Short mmCIF file of C-alpha atoms in Angstrom, two decimals:
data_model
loop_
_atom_site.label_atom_id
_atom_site.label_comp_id
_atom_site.label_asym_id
_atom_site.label_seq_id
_atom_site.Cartn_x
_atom_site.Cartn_y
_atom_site.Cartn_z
CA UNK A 27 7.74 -39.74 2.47
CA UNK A 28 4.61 -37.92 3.62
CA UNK A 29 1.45 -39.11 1.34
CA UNK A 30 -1.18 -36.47 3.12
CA UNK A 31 -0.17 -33.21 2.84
CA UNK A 32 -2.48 -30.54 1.43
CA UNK A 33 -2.04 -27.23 -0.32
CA UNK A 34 -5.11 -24.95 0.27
CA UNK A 35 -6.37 -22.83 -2.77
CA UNK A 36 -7.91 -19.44 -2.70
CA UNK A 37 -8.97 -18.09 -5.64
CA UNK A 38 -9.95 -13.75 -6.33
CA UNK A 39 -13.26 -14.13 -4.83
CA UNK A 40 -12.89 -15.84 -1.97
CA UNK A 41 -10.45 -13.83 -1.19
CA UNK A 42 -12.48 -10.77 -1.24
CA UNK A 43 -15.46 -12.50 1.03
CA UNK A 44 -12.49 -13.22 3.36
CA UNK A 45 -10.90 -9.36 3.85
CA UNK A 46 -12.04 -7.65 6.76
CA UNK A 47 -10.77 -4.23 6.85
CA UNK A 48 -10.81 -3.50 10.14
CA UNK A 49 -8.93 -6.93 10.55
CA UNK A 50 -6.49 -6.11 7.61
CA UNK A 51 -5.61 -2.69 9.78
CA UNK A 52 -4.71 -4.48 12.90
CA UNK A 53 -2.62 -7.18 10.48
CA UNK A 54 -0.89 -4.34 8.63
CA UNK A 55 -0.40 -2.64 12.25
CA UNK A 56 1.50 -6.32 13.37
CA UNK A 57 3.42 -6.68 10.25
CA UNK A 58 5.07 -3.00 10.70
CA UNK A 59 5.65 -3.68 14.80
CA UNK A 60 7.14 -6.85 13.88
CA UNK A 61 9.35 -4.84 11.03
CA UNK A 62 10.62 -2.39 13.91
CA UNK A 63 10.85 -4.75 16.68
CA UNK A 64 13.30 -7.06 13.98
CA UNK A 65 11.37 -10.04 14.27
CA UNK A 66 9.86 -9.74 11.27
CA UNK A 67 12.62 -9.81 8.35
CA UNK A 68 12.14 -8.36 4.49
CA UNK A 69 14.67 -9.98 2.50
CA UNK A 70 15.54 -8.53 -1.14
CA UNK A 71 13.36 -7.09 -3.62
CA UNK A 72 13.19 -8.14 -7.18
CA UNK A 73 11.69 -5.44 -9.60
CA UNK A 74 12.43 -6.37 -13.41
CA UNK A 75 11.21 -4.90 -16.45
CA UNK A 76 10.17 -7.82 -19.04
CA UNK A 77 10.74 -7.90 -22.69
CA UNK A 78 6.49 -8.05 -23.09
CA UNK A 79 6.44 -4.52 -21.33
CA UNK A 80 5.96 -5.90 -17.68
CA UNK A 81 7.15 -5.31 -14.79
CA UNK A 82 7.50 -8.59 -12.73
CA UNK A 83 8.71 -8.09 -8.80
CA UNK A 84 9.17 -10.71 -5.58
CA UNK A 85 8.83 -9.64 -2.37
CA UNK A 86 9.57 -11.63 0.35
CA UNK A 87 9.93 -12.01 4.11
CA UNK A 88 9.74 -14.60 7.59
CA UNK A 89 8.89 -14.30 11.13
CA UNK A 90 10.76 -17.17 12.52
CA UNK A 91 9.08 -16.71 16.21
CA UNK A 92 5.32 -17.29 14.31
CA UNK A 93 7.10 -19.84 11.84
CA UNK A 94 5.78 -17.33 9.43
CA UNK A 95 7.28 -17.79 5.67
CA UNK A 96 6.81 -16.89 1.96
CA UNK A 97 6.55 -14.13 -0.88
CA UNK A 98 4.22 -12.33 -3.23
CA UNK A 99 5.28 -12.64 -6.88
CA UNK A 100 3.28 -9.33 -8.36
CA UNK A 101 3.92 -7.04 -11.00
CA UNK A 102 2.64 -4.91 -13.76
CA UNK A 103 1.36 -5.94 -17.25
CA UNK A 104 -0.21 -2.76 -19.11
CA UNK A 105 -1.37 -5.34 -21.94
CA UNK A 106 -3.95 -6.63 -19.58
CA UNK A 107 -6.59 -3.80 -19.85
CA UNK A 108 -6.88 -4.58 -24.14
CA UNK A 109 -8.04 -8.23 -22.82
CA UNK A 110 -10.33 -6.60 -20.56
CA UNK A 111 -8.03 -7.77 -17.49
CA UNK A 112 -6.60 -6.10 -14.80
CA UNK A 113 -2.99 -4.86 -15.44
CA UNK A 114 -1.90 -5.49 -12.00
CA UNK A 115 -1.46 -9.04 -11.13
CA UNK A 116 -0.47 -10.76 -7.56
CA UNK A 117 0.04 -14.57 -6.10
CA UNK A 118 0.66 -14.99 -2.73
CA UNK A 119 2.48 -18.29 -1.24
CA UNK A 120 2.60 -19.54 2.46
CA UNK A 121 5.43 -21.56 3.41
CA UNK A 122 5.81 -24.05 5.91
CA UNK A 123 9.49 -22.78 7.01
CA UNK A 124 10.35 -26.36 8.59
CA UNK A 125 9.41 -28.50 5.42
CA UNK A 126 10.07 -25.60 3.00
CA UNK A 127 6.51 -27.10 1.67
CA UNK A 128 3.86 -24.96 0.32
CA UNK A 129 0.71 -24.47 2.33
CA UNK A 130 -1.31 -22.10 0.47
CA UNK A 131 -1.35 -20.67 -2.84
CA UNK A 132 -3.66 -17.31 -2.53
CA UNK A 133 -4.80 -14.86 -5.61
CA UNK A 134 -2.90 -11.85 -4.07
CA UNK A 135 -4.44 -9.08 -5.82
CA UNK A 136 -7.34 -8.16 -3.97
CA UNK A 137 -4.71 -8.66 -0.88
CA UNK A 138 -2.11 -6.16 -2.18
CA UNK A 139 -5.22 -3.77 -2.74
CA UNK A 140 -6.42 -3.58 0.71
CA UNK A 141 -2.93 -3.64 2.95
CA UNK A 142 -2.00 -1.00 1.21
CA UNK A 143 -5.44 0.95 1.79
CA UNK A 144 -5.09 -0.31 5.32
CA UNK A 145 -1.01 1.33 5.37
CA UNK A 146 -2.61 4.10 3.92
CA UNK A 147 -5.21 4.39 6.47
CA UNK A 148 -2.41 4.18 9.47
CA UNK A 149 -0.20 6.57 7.53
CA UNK A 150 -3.34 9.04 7.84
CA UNK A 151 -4.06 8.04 11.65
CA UNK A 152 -0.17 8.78 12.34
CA UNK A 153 0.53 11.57 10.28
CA UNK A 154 -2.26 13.32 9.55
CA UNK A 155 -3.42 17.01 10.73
CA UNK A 156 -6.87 15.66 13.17
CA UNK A 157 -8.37 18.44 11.87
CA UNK A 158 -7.38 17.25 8.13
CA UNK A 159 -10.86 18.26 6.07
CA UNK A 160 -10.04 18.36 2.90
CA UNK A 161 -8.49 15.63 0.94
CA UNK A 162 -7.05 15.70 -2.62
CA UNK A 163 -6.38 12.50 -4.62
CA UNK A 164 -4.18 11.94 -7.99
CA UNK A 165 -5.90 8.72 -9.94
CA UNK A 166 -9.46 7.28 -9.60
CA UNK A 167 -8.18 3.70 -9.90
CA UNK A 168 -8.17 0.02 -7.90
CA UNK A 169 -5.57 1.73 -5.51
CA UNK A 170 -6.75 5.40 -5.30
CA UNK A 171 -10.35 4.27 -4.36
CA UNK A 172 -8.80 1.95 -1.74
CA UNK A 173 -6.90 4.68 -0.20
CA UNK A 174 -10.03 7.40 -0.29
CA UNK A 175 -11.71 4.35 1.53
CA UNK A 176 -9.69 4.05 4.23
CA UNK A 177 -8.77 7.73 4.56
CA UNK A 178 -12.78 8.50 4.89
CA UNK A 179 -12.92 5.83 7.48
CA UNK A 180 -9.94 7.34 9.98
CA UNK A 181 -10.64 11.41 9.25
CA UNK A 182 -13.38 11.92 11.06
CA UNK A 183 -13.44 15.25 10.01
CA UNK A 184 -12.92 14.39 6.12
CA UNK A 185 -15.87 16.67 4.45
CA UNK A 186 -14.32 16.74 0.95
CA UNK A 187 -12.97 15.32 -2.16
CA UNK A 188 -11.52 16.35 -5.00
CA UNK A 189 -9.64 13.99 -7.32
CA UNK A 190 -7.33 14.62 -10.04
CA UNK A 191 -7.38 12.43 -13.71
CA UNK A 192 -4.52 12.12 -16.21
CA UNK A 193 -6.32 13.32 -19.11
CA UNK A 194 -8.39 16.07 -17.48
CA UNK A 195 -12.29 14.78 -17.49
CA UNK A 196 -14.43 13.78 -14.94
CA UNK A 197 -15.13 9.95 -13.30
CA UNK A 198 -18.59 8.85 -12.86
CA UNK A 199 -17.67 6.14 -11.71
CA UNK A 200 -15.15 7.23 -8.92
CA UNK A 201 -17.67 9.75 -7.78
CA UNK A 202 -20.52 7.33 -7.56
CA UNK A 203 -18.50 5.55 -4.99
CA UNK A 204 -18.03 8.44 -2.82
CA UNK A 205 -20.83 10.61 -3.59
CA UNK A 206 -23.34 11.21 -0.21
CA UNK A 207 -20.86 10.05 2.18
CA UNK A 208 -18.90 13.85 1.54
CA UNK A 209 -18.75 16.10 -0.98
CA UNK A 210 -16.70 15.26 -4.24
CA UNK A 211 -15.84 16.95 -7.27
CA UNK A 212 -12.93 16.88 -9.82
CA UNK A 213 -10.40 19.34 -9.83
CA UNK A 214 -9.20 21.41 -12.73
CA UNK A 215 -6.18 22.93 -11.77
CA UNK A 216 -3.56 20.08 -9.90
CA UNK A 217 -2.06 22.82 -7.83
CA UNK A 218 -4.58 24.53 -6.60
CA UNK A 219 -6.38 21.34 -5.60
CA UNK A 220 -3.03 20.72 -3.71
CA UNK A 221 -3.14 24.38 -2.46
CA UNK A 222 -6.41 24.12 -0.74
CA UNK A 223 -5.96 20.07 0.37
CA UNK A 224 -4.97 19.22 4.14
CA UNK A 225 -4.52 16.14 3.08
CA UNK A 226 -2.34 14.35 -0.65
CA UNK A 227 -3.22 10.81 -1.87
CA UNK A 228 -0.88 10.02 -5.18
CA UNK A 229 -1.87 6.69 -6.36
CA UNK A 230 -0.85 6.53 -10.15
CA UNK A 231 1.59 4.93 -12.39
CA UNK A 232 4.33 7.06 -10.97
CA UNK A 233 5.15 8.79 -14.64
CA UNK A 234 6.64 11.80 -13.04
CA UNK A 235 5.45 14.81 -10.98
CA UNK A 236 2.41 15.45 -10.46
CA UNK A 237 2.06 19.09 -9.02
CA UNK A 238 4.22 22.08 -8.49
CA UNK A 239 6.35 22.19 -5.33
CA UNK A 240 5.13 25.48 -4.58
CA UNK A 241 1.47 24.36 -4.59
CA UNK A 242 2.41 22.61 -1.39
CA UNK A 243 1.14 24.76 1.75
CA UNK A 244 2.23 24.26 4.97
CA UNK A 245 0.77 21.43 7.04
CA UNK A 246 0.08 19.14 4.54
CA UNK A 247 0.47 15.72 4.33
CA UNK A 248 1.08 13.09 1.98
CA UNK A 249 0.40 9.48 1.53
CA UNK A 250 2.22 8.21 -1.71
CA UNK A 251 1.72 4.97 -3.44
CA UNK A 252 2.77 5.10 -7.09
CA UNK A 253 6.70 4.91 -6.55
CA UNK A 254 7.46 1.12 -6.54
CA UNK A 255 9.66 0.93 -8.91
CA UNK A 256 13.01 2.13 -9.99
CA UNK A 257 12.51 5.48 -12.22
CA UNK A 258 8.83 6.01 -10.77
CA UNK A 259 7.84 8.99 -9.18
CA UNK A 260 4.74 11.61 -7.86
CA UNK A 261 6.78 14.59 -5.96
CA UNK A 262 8.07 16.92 -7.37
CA UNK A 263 11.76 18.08 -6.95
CA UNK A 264 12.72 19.41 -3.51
CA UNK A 265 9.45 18.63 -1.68
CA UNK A 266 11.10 15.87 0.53
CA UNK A 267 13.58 18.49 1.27
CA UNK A 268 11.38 20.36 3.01
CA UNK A 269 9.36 17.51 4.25
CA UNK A 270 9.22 15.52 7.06
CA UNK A 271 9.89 12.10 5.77
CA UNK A 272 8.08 8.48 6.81
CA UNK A 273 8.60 5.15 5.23
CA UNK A 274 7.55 1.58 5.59
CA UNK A 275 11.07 0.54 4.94
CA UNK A 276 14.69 2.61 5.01
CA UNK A 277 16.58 0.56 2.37
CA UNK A 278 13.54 -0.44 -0.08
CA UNK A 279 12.16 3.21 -0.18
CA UNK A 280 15.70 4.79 -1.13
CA UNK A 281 15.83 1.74 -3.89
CA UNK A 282 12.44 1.70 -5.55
CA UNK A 283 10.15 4.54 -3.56
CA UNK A 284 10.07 8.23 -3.72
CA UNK A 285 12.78 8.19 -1.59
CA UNK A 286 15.22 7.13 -4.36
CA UNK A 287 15.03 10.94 -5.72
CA UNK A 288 16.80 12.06 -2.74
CA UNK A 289 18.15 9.16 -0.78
CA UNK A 290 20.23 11.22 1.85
CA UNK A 291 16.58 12.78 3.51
CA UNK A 292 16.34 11.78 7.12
CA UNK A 293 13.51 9.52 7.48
CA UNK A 294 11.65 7.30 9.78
CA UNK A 295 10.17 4.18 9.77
CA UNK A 296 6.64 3.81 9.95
CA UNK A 297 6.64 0.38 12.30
CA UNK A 298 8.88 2.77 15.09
CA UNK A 299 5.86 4.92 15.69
CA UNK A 300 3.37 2.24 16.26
CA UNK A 301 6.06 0.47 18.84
CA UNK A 302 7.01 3.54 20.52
CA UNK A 303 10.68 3.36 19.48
CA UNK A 304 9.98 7.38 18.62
CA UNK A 305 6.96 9.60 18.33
CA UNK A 306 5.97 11.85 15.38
CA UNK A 307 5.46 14.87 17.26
CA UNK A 308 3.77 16.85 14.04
CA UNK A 309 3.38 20.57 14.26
CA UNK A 310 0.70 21.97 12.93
CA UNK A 311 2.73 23.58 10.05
CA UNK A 312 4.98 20.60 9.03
CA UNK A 313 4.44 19.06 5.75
CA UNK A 314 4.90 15.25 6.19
CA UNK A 315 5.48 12.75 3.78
CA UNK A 316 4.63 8.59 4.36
CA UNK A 317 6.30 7.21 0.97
CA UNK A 318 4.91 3.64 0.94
CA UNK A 319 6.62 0.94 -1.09
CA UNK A 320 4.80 -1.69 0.34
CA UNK A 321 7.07 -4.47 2.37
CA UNK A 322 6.20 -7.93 2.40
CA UNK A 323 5.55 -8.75 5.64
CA UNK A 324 2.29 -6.55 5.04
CA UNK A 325 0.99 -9.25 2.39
CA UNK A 326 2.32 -12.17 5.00
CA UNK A 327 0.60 -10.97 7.69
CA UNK A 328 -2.29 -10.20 5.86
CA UNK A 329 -2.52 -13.97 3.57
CA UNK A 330 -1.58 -15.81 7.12
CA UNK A 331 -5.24 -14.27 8.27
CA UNK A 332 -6.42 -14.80 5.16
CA UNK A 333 -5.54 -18.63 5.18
CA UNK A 334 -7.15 -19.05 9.33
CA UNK A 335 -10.62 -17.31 8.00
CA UNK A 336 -10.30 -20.05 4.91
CA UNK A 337 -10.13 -22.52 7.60
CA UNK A 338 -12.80 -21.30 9.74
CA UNK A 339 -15.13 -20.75 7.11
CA UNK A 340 -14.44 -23.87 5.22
CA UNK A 341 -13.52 -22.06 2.35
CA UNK A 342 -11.30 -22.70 -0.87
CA UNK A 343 -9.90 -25.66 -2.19
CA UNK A 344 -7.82 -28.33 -0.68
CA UNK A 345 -5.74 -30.80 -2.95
CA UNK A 346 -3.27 -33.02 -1.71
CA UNK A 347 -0.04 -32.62 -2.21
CA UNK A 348 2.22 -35.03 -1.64
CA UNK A 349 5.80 -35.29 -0.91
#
């Protein structure tokens, strides 16, 4: 019976001191490689609603060569924001795959936040029109902001914003963020800020469509983040007909993504560009589509560097753990 084991603790804000993004990219990068190379396994999701109004979800995942294991129990609980709290919530868990022991329990929201900025940000370095200038984004949230982030850091070309709310008025706040680093301004009219966009960011609940499928010109492209669930969705009918379809994952998109509203659509996995397997080879007149569900090797990848930095740096909390 081992008396000295430890589990490491990392709570929301050293978690954020920890995240890198340029170091979250390359981790993101990994965890899709390993995804298309098959060394890097996503096992079943669970996504359940909960009598409370939540939505509670597991994803998990290994990468036996790195002795890489664990899962990300996350979910939604709307009931937060009348607490003042934030409705999504996230724990991370690193397991040692020999022992089956835990190693380190990590506060995974701020971790969910930026892989999926950092997916988003690949999705646009993939995908994305070089000469994208204009972006458009639906929601001013955690997620939407994340994604703007990233996309301003990979368009070089990016020279404005405009961003779309659900009930129609404008958000300080989201344009304080952006403001001086390229123009921003809210958008009236959903289609014609989709119209005149190179480039589509949907980050929202995923309550239905969000635009007009003949508001879609040709060229764009679109990075979508609020299907993640069974029922959700952003695009409207028969865009991904006409689209050229990317995912993170074949099975989990046509399940819980935007996939699931037409499950037959060709489509290609994101990891098989960044290894090579195939190339995207956009014309300048297809629309393209990366419909990201977010896999769990993304939030393994990204808690495993995570974890070293917490050892490097000396920081969280270490309590033994015996066994």
């Amino acid at each position: 019976m081992r008396n000295d084991a430890r589990l490491v603790l990392l709570d929301k804000h050293q978690v954020e001191t920890l995240l890198e993004p340029g170091q979250v990219v390359e981790a993101v990068r990994e965890a899709f490689a390993l995804h298309s190379q098959g060394k890097g396994r996503v096992f079943s999701v669970v996504r359940e609603s909960l009598a409370t109004g939540a939505v509670f979800g597991i994803k998990s995942g290994d990468v036996q060569s790195q002795d890489l294991l664990g899962f990300k129990a996350a979910g939604f609980w709307p009931g937060n924001r009348s607490l003042g709290g934030e409705p999504h919530q996230a724990t991370i868990m690193l397991i040692n795959p020999i022992t089956g022991r835990p190693v380190c329990l990590i506060d995974g929201n701020a971790i969910t936040t930026m892989r999926t900025g950092a997916a988003g940000g690949l999705g646009l370095t993939l995908l994305a029109r070089a000469d994208s200038t204009r972006l458009c984004v639906f929601g001013t949230g955690v997620q939407a902001r994340v994604q703007v982030s990233f996309a301003m850091r990979v368009l070089e070309r990016l020279a404005s914003i405009r961003y779309v709310t659900v009930d129609g008025q404008r958000d300080a706040a989201f344009e304080a963020q952006f403001i001086g680093r390229c123009e921003v301004s809210h958008a009236s009219d959903r289609d014609v800020a989709v119209a005149e966009s190179d480039v589509v960011i949907t980050a929202t609940p995923g309550s239905g469509p969000l635009f007009d499928a003949q508001a879609v010109r040709p060229g764009t492209h679109f990075n979508c983040v609020g299907a993640d669930t069974k029922g959700k969705r952003e695009l409207p009918e028969g865009l991904l007909k006409r689209a050229r379809l990317f995912v993170d994952d074949r099975i989990q998109a046509r399940q819980i993504g935007e996939t699931q509203w037409a499950p037959d659509t060709a489509c290609i996995e994101i990891g098989d560009l960044i290894t090579g397997v195939t190339e995207a080879n956009r014309q300048p007149d297809d629309v393209t589509v990366f419909d990201m569900t977010g896999i769990a090797l993304q939030d393994l990848t990204v808690a495993r560097l995570v974890h070293a930095r917490a050892g490097e740096t000396g920081t969280g909390t270490s309590l033994g753990w015996p066994w």
